Amino acid sequence: MFISVLPGEQMEVVVAEEGKVLEYYVEMHHLARTKGNIYKGVIHNVDPNLQAAFINYGAERNGFLQIDEIHPEYFQYQTGYALKKGQRYPLIQKVLKPGQEMLVQVVKEPTGKKGAFLSTYLSLPGRHFVFSIGNDQSGVSRKIEDEKERARLKEVIDGLNLPEGVGLIARTAGVGQSKTELTRDYKYLGRLWADIRKKAQEAPTPSLVYAELDLASRAVRDYLTADVSEVWVDDAETAEHIKEYAGLAFPRSAGMVKLYSDAERSLWERFNLSRQIDQIYSREVVLPSGGRIVIDPTEALTAVDINSGKIGGAGTFQKMALTTNMEAAEAVAQQLRLRDIGGQIVIDFIEMKDPKHCREVEKVMKNALKTDRARTDVGRISAFGLMEVVRQRLGSSALSVSTEPCPCCEGSGLRRNMEWQSLSAIKEIYRLLRRPNCPDPLLYACNKELALYLLNHKREKLAELGKRFDTDVHVEVLE
């Protein structure tokens, strides 16, 4: 695991295996993540046609709350319907009214012109468990395949005597953990929920009553497992925070967290990750055989086209198609994770005449998606060579937070937005200031647009860095 931090501005996390980037996350502090946050909100209006309510929870746009995401305790009268999946729900206009207060959690962050997707079925993720409020079903993550371990975890959960209306799901990090450790995590989540309830009673409406952890803390909680052999961090304060946690979670691996302090090269350059990260922003990805995949997101779905490399003759076309498609299946699965592409994905494979070849490609795709933390559903390759994949979007992707519609082409293409460009510039300035032979003053040359943005929006940050290293930082326009 690699964690790169620009203090007070940006954080990036990469999970890699044998030099291959498996997951990439970025968080800018000016774009606060809201997924997982719990708010005290109020119903703005109820839409009978959509069978949903729009909730004012303090954001720019009202959140969207469907009838099947509303706990019966919020209904104004008892309907008599059994409110479980697959069964009937009451008419929303009969059981809810505008002005009604409720606790809601952001399940899906706002995208484009759409508001956040909300739920009143709350969940609090811990290290070993997910604590569910309003849903008393307990179980074990599907990712845990060992039957003996599944049975052991179920036995531990059964012995915890959960209160009514509370469920508990064992996470993969709970595998092999002692009953004492698991119980400690459950008690912590119980105390956290008690604090949230108390705060919600006193808080005004609308307001935030629980905020999800920052990216570094979430990465440590969710991704730091026994499989991770090293954690490299380029910020001393963050490194110390992770060392404390790793010392508790993995006492035998005290030296796994390492501070990266080389000011000559960035963390990504040192471990040859820059090219792979840059490729996430590219429309095309080149395959080992010379073929390529082209990824085009649209409003309704994401289209992925597979193009072949050089064809050595008509007799080898089917062999070439199978090889390219199998490479493409692995590459597409990797790109879906890296870009956190959600919703409907349609993949146009090179035409294959042999049904056996189609089954082989489908198998490769399913195996490649097994390691994906998001829920996925993979269809068969159709007679037209199309495969449909549905994937759960985990959060704000690196693309969504670091790109903007190009002002030159009026949105038909993308470029890195000015905030991203300015943070990259400050990151470079930060690196230069840490060099032992840094000149005073430090001159940083860039294009006029970026220079103006730095001086108008990042002047305080530049002054702070200059004061920290006792060096003046001057921004000048590159001629």
Coordinates of C-alpha atoms in Angstrom, one line a residue:
M1 CA 0.0 0.0 0.0
F2 CA 1.3 3.5 -0.9
I3 CA -0.1 6.7 0.6
S4 CA 0.9 10.0 -0.8
V5 CA -0.2 13.1 1.2
L6 CA -0.1 16.8 0.5
P7 CA -0.8 18.1 4.0
G8 CA -4.2 19.9 4.3
E9 CA -5.0 19.5 0.6
Q10 CA -4.9 16.1 -1.0
M11 CA -4.4 12.4 -0.3
E12 CA -3.9 9.5 -2.7
V13 CA -3.8 5.8 -1.9
V14 CA -2.6 3.0 -4.2
V15 CA -2.8 -0.8 -3.5
A16 CA -0.4 -2.7 -5.7
E17 CA 0.7 -6.3 -6.1
E18 CA 4.1 -7.1 -7.6
G19 CA 4.3 -3.6 -9.2
K20 CA 0.8 -3.8 -10.7
V21 CA -1.7 -1.1 -9.5
L22 CA -4.9 -2.9 -8.3
E23 CA -6.7 0.1 -6.7
Y24 CA -6.3 3.8 -6.7
Y25 CA -8.2 6.4 -4.6
V26 CA -7.8 10.2 -4.4
E27 CA -9.4 12.6 -2.0
M28 CA -9.2 16.4 -2.2
H29 CA -10.0 18.2 1.0
H30 CA -12.1 20.9 -0.7
L31 CA -14.3 18.1 -2.1
A32 CA -15.4 16.5 1.2
R33 CA -16.6 12.9 0.8
T34 CA -20.2 12.4 2.0
K35 CA -20.8 8.7 1.4
G36 CA -21.3 7.0 4.8
N37 CA -22.1 10.3 6.5
I38 CA -25.2 10.3 8.7
Y39 CA -27.4 13.5 8.7
K40 CA -30.4 14.7 10.6
G41 CA -32.6 15.7 7.7
V42 CA -36.2 16.9 7.0
I43 CA -38.6 15.8 4.2
H44 CA -38.8 18.6 1.6
N45 CA -41.4 17.0 -0.5
V46 CA -42.9 13.6 -1.3
D47 CA -43.3 12.5 -5.0
P48 CA -46.1 9.9 -5.5
N49 CA -45.0 9.2 -9.1
L50 CA -41.5 8.2 -8.1
Q51 CA -42.6 6.7 -4.7
A52 CA -39.8 8.6 -3.2
A53 CA -39.1 11.5 -0.9
F54 CA -36.6 14.4 -1.4
I55 CA -34.7 15.1 1.8
N56 CA -33.1 18.4 2.8
Y57 CA -30.0 17.2 4.7
G58 CA -27.9 20.4 4.3
A59 CA -26.3 19.7 0.9
E60 CA -26.6 21.9 -2.2
R61 CA -29.2 19.4 -3.7
N62 CA -31.8 17.5 -1.8
G63 CA -31.2 13.8 -1.4
F64 CA -33.3 11.0 -2.9
L65 CA -35.0 8.5 -0.6
Q66 CA -37.0 5.6 -2.1
I67 CA -39.9 3.9 -0.2
D68 CA -37.9 0.6 0.2
E69 CA -35.1 2.5 2.0
I70 CA -37.5 3.9 4.7
H71 CA -37.7 2.1 8.0
P72 CA -41.3 1.6 9.2
E73 CA -40.6 3.6 12.4
Y74 CA -40.9 6.7 10.3
F75 CA -44.4 5.9 8.9
Q76 CA -47.1 8.1 10.3
Y77 CA -49.5 5.2 10.8
Q78 CA -49.3 1.4 10.9
T79 CA -50.0 0.0 7.4
G80 CA -50.1 -3.7 8.2
Y81 CA -47.7 -4.5 5.3
A82 CA -44.7 -6.8 5.9
L83 CA -41.9 -4.4 4.8
K84 CA -39.3 -6.9 3.5
K85 CA -37.5 -7.2 0.2
G86 CA -39.8 -8.7 -2.4
Q87 CA -43.0 -7.7 -0.6
R88 CA -45.4 -4.9 -0.9
Y89 CA -44.7 -1.4 0.3
P90 CA -47.4 1.2 1.3
L91 CA -48.0 4.3 -0.9
I92 CA -45.4 6.8 0.3
Q93 CA -47.8 9.7 0.2
K94 CA -50.0 7.9 2.7
V95 CA -47.2 7.3 5.3
L96 CA -44.9 10.3 5.0
K97 CA -45.4 14.1 5.1
P98 CA -43.3 17.2 4.3
G99 CA -41.5 18.6 7.3
Q100 CA -41.0 15.3 9.0
E101 CA -37.5 14.8 10.5
M102 CA -35.4 11.6 10.0
L103 CA -31.9 10.2 10.3
V104 CA -30.5 9.4 6.8
Q105 CA -27.2 8.0 5.5
V106 CA -25.6 8.8 2.2
V107 CA -25.4 5.5 0.3
K108 CA -24.4 7.0 -3.1
E109 CA -22.8 10.4 -3.5
P110 CA -24.3 13.1 -5.8
T111 CA -23.2 12.8 -9.4
G112 CA -23.7 15.4 -12.1
K113 CA -27.2 16.9 -11.6
K114 CA -28.4 14.0 -9.5
G115 CA -28.6 14.4 -5.7
A116 CA -27.3 11.8 -3.2
F117 CA -29.1 8.5 -2.8
L118 CA -30.1 8.1 0.9
S119 CA -31.3 5.4 3.2
T120 CA -32.7 5.3 6.7
Y121 CA -31.2 1.8 7.2
L122 CA -28.0 3.0 8.8
S123 CA -24.7 1.1 8.9
L124 CA -21.4 1.7 10.7
P125 CA -18.3 -0.1 9.4
G126 CA -15.7 -1.2 12.0
R127 CA -12.5 -3.1 11.6
H128 CA -14.1 -6.6 11.8
F129 CA -17.9 -5.9 11.6
V130 CA -20.4 -3.7 9.9
F131 CA -23.0 -2.6 12.5
S132 CA -26.5 -2.3 10.9
I133 CA -29.3 -0.3 12.5
G134 CA -32.9 -1.0 11.4
N135 CA -31.9 -4.3 9.8
D136 CA -31.6 -7.1 12.3
Q137 CA -30.2 -9.7 9.8
S138 CA -26.7 -10.8 10.7
G139 CA -24.2 -12.9 8.7
V140 CA -20.8 -13.2 7.2
S141 CA -19.3 -11.5 4.1
R142 CA -19.6 -13.5 0.9
K143 CA -15.9 -12.9 0.4
I144 CA -15.1 -15.3 3.2
E145 CA -15.3 -18.7 1.5
D146 CA -13.8 -21.0 4.3
E147 CA -16.8 -22.8 5.7
K148 CA -15.2 -23.5 9.1
E149 CA -14.3 -19.8 9.5
R150 CA -17.8 -18.8 8.4
A151 CA -19.4 -21.1 11.0
R152 CA -17.0 -19.8 13.7
L153 CA -17.9 -16.2 13.0
K154 CA -21.6 -16.9 12.9
E155 CA -21.2 -18.6 16.4
V156 CA -19.4 -15.5 17.7
I157 CA -22.2 -13.2 16.4
D158 CA -24.9 -15.4 17.9
G159 CA -23.2 -15.2 21.3
L160 CA -23.2 -11.4 21.3
N161 CA -26.9 -11.1 22.2
L162 CA -27.6 -8.2 19.7
P163 CA -30.3 -5.8 20.7
E164 CA -33.5 -5.8 18.7
G165 CA -33.3 -4.0 15.3
V166 CA -29.5 -4.3 15.1
G167 CA -27.6 -6.6 12.7
L168 CA -24.0 -7.5 12.4
I169 CA -22.0 -8.5 9.3
A170 CA -18.5 -10.0 9.7
R171 CA -16.0 -8.5 7.4
T172 CA -13.0 -10.2 5.7
A173 CA -10.7 -8.5 8.2
G174 CA -12.3 -10.6 11.0
V175 CA -11.0 -13.9 9.6
G176 CA -8.7 -15.5 12.2
Q177 CA -9.4 -12.9 14.9
S178 CA -10.1 -14.0 18.5
K179 CA -13.4 -13.7 20.1
T180 CA -12.0 -11.0 22.4
E181 CA -11.0 -8.9 19.4
L182 CA -14.3 -9.3 17.7
T183 CA -16.2 -8.5 20.8
R184 CA -14.1 -5.4 21.4
D185 CA -15.0 -4.1 17.8
Y186 CA -18.7 -4.8 18.4
K187 CA -18.7 -2.9 21.7
Y188 CA -16.9 0.0 20.0
L189 CA -19.5 0.2 17.3
G190 CA -22.3 0.0 19.9
R191 CA -20.8 3.0 21.8
L192 CA -20.5 4.9 18.5
W193 CA -24.2 4.3 17.7
A194 CA -25.2 5.5 21.2
D195 CA -23.2 8.7 20.7
I196 CA -24.8 9.3 17.3
R197 CA -28.3 8.9 18.7
K198 CA -27.6 11.3 21.5
K199 CA -26.1 13.9 19.2
A200 CA -29.0 13.5 16.8
Q201 CA -31.5 14.4 19.6
E202 CA -29.7 17.6 20.3
A203 CA -28.7 18.7 16.8
P204 CA -30.6 21.2 14.7
T205 CA -32.2 20.2 11.4
P206 CA -30.6 19.8 8.9
S207 CA -27.1 18.9 10.2
L208 CA -24.3 16.4 10.1
V209 CA -24.3 14.0 13.1
Y210 CA -21.6 11.5 11.9
A211 CA -18.8 11.9 9.4
E212 CA -17.0 9.0 7.8
L213 CA -13.2 8.7 8.3
D214 CA -10.8 10.4 5.9
L215 CA -9.1 8.5 3.1
A216 CA -6.0 7.4 5.0
S217 CA -8.0 6.1 8.0
R218 CA -10.5 4.3 5.7
A219 CA -7.6 2.8 3.7
V220 CA -6.1 1.5 6.9
R221 CA -9.4 0.2 8.2
D222 CA -10.6 -1.4 5.0
Y223 CA -7.5 -2.4 3.0
L224 CA -4.8 -3.1 5.6
T225 CA -5.0 -6.8 5.9
A226 CA -2.5 -9.6 6.6
D227 CA -1.9 -9.7 2.8
V228 CA -0.3 -6.3 2.9
S229 CA 3.5 -6.7 3.5
E230 CA 4.5 -3.0 3.3
V231 CA 2.9 0.4 3.7
W232 CA 4.9 3.4 2.3
V233 CA 3.8 6.8 3.4
D234 CA 5.4 10.1 2.3
D235 CA 4.1 12.2 5.2
A236 CA 5.5 11.8 8.8
E237 CA 2.3 12.6 10.7
T238 CA 0.2 10.2 8.6
A239 CA 2.9 7.5 8.9
E240 CA 2.8 7.7 12.7
H241 CA -1.0 7.5 12.7
I242 CA -0.9 4.3 10.6
K243 CA 2.0 2.8 12.7
E244 CA -0.2 3.1 15.8
Y245 CA -3.0 1.3 14.1
A246 CA -0.8 -1.4 12.5
G247 CA 0.8 -2.0 15.8
L248 CA -2.6 -2.9 17.3
A249 CA -3.9 -4.9 14.3
F250 CA -0.6 -6.7 13.4
P251 CA 1.7 -6.6 16.4
R252 CA 4.1 -9.1 14.7
S253 CA 4.6 -6.8 11.7
A254 CA 5.7 -3.6 13.5
G255 CA 8.1 -2.6 10.7
M256 CA 5.5 -2.8 7.9
V257 CA 4.9 0.9 7.8
K258 CA 7.8 2.8 6.2
L259 CA 8.3 6.6 5.8
Y260 CA 9.3 7.7 2.4
S261 CA 11.4 10.9 2.6
D262 CA 13.3 11.1 -0.7
A263 CA 12.8 14.7 -1.9
E264 CA 14.5 13.9 -5.3
R265 CA 11.8 11.6 -6.5
S266 CA 8.1 11.3 -5.7
L267 CA 6.7 8.2 -4.2
W268 CA 5.1 7.2 -7.5
E269 CA 8.3 7.7 -9.4
R270 CA 10.4 5.6 -6.9
F271 CA 8.1 2.6 -7.3
N272 CA 7.4 3.0 -11.0
L273 CA 3.7 3.7 -10.5
S274 CA 3.4 7.0 -12.3
R275 CA 2.7 5.5 -15.8
Q276 CA 0.0 3.2 -14.5
I277 CA -1.7 6.0 -12.6
D278 CA -1.6 8.3 -15.6
Q279 CA -3.2 5.6 -17.7
I280 CA -6.3 5.8 -15.6
Y281 CA -7.0 9.2 -17.2
S282 CA -6.4 7.9 -20.7
R283 CA -9.3 6.9 -23.0
E284 CA -7.2 4.0 -24.4
V285 CA -5.3 1.2 -22.7
V286 CA -2.8 -0.8 -24.7
L287 CA -2.8 -4.6 -24.3
P288 CA 0.4 -6.8 -24.3
S289 CA -0.5 -8.4 -27.7
G290 CA -0.8 -5.0 -29.4
G291 CA -4.5 -4.7 -29.1
R292 CA -6.2 -1.9 -27.1
I293 CA -9.3 -1.2 -25.2
V294 CA -11.2 2.1 -25.6
I295 CA -13.4 3.3 -22.7
D296 CA -16.1 5.9 -23.3
P297 CA -18.4 6.8 -20.4
T298 CA -21.9 8.1 -21.3
E299 CA -24.9 9.2 -19.2
A300 CA -26.7 5.8 -19.4
L301 CA -23.7 3.4 -19.5
T302 CA -20.0 2.9 -20.0
A303 CA -19.1 1.5 -23.4
V304 CA -15.8 -0.5 -23.8
D305 CA -14.6 -1.3 -27.3
I306 CA -11.9 -4.0 -27.9
N307 CA -9.6 -3.4 -30.9
S308 CA -7.2 -6.0 -32.2
G309 CA -3.5 -5.6 -33.0
K310 CA -1.9 -6.6 -36.3
I311 CA -3.5 -9.7 -37.9
G312 CA -1.1 -12.3 -39.2
G313 CA -3.5 -13.8 -41.7
A314 CA -7.0 -15.0 -42.1
G315 CA -6.2 -18.5 -40.6
T316 CA -5.0 -17.0 -37.3
F317 CA -7.9 -14.5 -36.9
Q318 CA -9.8 -16.6 -34.4
K319 CA -6.7 -17.4 -32.4
M320 CA -5.8 -13.7 -32.3
A321 CA -9.4 -12.8 -31.3
L322 CA -9.3 -15.2 -28.4
T323 CA -5.9 -14.0 -27.2
T324 CA -6.8 -10.3 -27.5
N325 CA -10.2 -10.8 -25.8
M326 CA -8.8 -12.7 -22.9
E327 CA -6.1 -10.0 -22.3
A328 CA -8.9 -7.4 -22.7
A329 CA -11.1 -9.1 -20.1
E330 CA -8.4 -8.9 -17.4
A331 CA -7.5 -5.3 -18.4
V332 CA -11.2 -4.2 -18.4
A333 CA -11.7 -5.7 -14.9
Q334 CA -8.6 -3.8 -13.7
Q335 CA -9.7 -0.5 -15.2
L336 CA -13.2 -0.9 -13.7
R337 CA -11.6 -1.0 -10.3
L338 CA -9.1 1.7 -10.9
R339 CA -11.6 4.1 -12.3
D340 CA -14.4 3.0 -10.0
I341 CA -16.8 2.7 -12.9
G342 CA -20.3 1.9 -11.7
G343 CA -23.7 1.1 -13.3
Q344 CA -24.1 -0.6 -16.6
I345 CA -21.0 -1.5 -18.6
V346 CA -21.2 -2.9 -22.2
I347 CA -18.1 -4.5 -23.6
D348 CA -17.8 -5.0 -27.3
F349 CA -15.4 -8.0 -27.8
I350 CA -13.9 -9.0 -31.1
E351 CA -16.2 -11.5 -32.8
M352 CA -15.6 -15.1 -31.9
K353 CA -17.2 -17.9 -33.9
D354 CA -16.4 -20.7 -31.4
P355 CA -18.8 -20.8 -28.4
K356 CA -16.0 -22.4 -26.4
H357 CA -13.9 -19.3 -26.9
C358 CA -16.8 -17.2 -25.6
R359 CA -17.0 -19.3 -22.5
E360 CA -13.3 -19.0 -21.9
V361 CA -13.4 -15.2 -22.1
E362 CA -16.4 -15.1 -19.7
K363 CA -14.5 -17.3 -17.2
V364 CA -11.5 -14.9 -17.4
M365 CA -13.7 -11.9 -16.8
K366 CA -15.5 -13.5 -13.8
N367 CA -12.2 -14.6 -12.2
A368 CA -10.6 -11.1 -12.7
L369 CA -13.6 -9.5 -11.0
K370 CA -13.5 -11.8 -8.0
T371 CA -10.9 -9.6 -6.2
D372 CA -13.1 -6.5 -6.8
R373 CA -14.5 -5.1 -3.5
A374 CA -17.6 -3.8 -5.4
R375 CA -20.5 -6.1 -6.1
T376 CA -20.5 -7.1 -9.8
D377 CA -22.9 -9.1 -12.0
V378 CA -21.4 -10.5 -15.2
G379 CA -23.6 -11.6 -18.2
R380 CA -22.9 -13.9 -21.1
I381 CA -21.4 -12.8 -24.4
S382 CA -24.3 -12.3 -26.8
A383 CA -24.6 -13.3 -30.4
F384 CA -23.5 -9.8 -31.3
G385 CA -20.3 -10.1 -29.2
L386 CA -21.5 -7.9 -26.4
M387 CA -21.1 -8.6 -22.7
E388 CA -23.0 -6.7 -20.0
V389 CA -21.5 -6.1 -16.6
V390 CA -23.2 -4.3 -13.7
R391 CA -20.9 -2.9 -11.1
Q392 CA -21.5 -1.1 -7.8
R393 CA -19.8 2.2 -7.6
L394 CA -17.8 2.4 -4.3
G395 CA -17.3 6.2 -4.1
S396 CA -16.1 9.2 -5.9
S397 CA -13.6 8.0 -8.5
A398 CA -10.3 9.7 -9.2
L399 CA -11.6 10.8 -12.6
S400 CA -14.7 12.5 -11.2
V401 CA -12.8 14.6 -8.6
S402 CA -9.8 15.5 -10.7
T403 CA -11.3 16.3 -14.2
E404 CA -13.7 18.9 -15.5
P405 CA -15.3 19.6 -18.9
C406 CA -12.8 21.3 -21.2
P407 CA -13.7 25.0 -21.7
C408 CA -12.2 24.9 -25.2
C409 CA -14.3 22.1 -26.6
E410 CA -17.4 22.9 -24.5
G411 CA -17.4 19.6 -22.6
S412 CA -16.9 17.1 -25.4
G413 CA -13.5 16.3 -23.9
L414 CA -11.8 16.4 -20.5
R415 CA -8.7 18.0 -19.0
R416 CA -7.3 18.1 -15.5
N417 CA -9.1 20.9 -13.6
M418 CA -7.3 23.9 -12.2
E419 CA -7.6 22.6 -8.6
W420 CA -5.8 19.4 -9.6
Q421 CA -3.2 21.3 -11.6
S422 CA -2.6 23.7 -8.7
L423 CA -2.2 20.8 -6.2
S424 CA 0.2 19.1 -8.5
A425 CA 2.2 22.3 -8.7
I426 CA 2.2 22.7 -4.9
K427 CA 3.2 19.1 -4.5
E428 CA 6.2 19.8 -6.8
I429 CA 7.1 23.0 -4.8
Y430 CA 6.8 21.0 -1.6
R431 CA 9.2 18.4 -2.9
L432 CA 11.7 21.1 -4.1
L433 CA 11.6 22.9 -0.7
R434 CA 12.5 19.7 1.1
R435 CA 15.7 19.3 -0.9
P436 CA 18.8 20.2 1.1
N437 CA 20.2 22.6 -1.6
C438 CA 16.9 24.4 -2.3
P439 CA 17.6 28.0 -3.5
D440 CA 16.2 31.0 -1.7
P441 CA 13.9 32.4 -3.2
L442 CA 12.5 29.3 -5.0
L443 CA 11.2 30.2 -8.4
Y444 CA 8.4 28.1 -9.9
A445 CA 7.6 28.7 -13.5
C446 CA 4.3 27.7 -15.1
N447 CA 1.7 28.7 -17.7
K448 CA -0.3 32.0 -17.1
E449 CA -3.6 30.3 -16.3
L450 CA -2.0 28.1 -13.6
A451 CA 0.1 31.0 -12.2
L452 CA -3.0 33.2 -11.8
Y453 CA -4.9 30.3 -10.1
L454 CA -2.0 29.7 -7.7
L455 CA -1.7 33.4 -6.8
N456 CA -5.5 33.9 -6.4
H457 CA -6.4 30.6 -4.7
K458 CA -3.3 29.1 -3.2
R459 CA -1.4 32.2 -2.0
E460 CA -1.8 31.3 1.7
K461 CA -0.6 27.7 1.1
L462 CA 2.5 29.0 -0.7
A463 CA 3.2 31.4 2.1
E464 CA 2.7 28.7 4.7
L465 CA 5.2 26.4 2.9
G466 CA 7.6 29.2 2.5
K467 CA 7.4 30.0 6.2
R468 CA 7.8 26.4 7.1
F469 CA 11.0 26.0 5.2
D470 CA 12.2 29.6 5.7
T471 CA 12.3 30.1 1.9
D472 CA 10.4 32.6 -0.3
V473 CA 8.3 30.9 -3.0
H474 CA 7.9 33.0 -6.2
V475 CA 5.5 32.0 -9.0
E476 CA 6.4 33.3 -12.5
V477 CA 4.8 32.9 -15.9
L478 CA 6.6 30.6 -18.3
E479 CA 7.2 32.4 -21.5

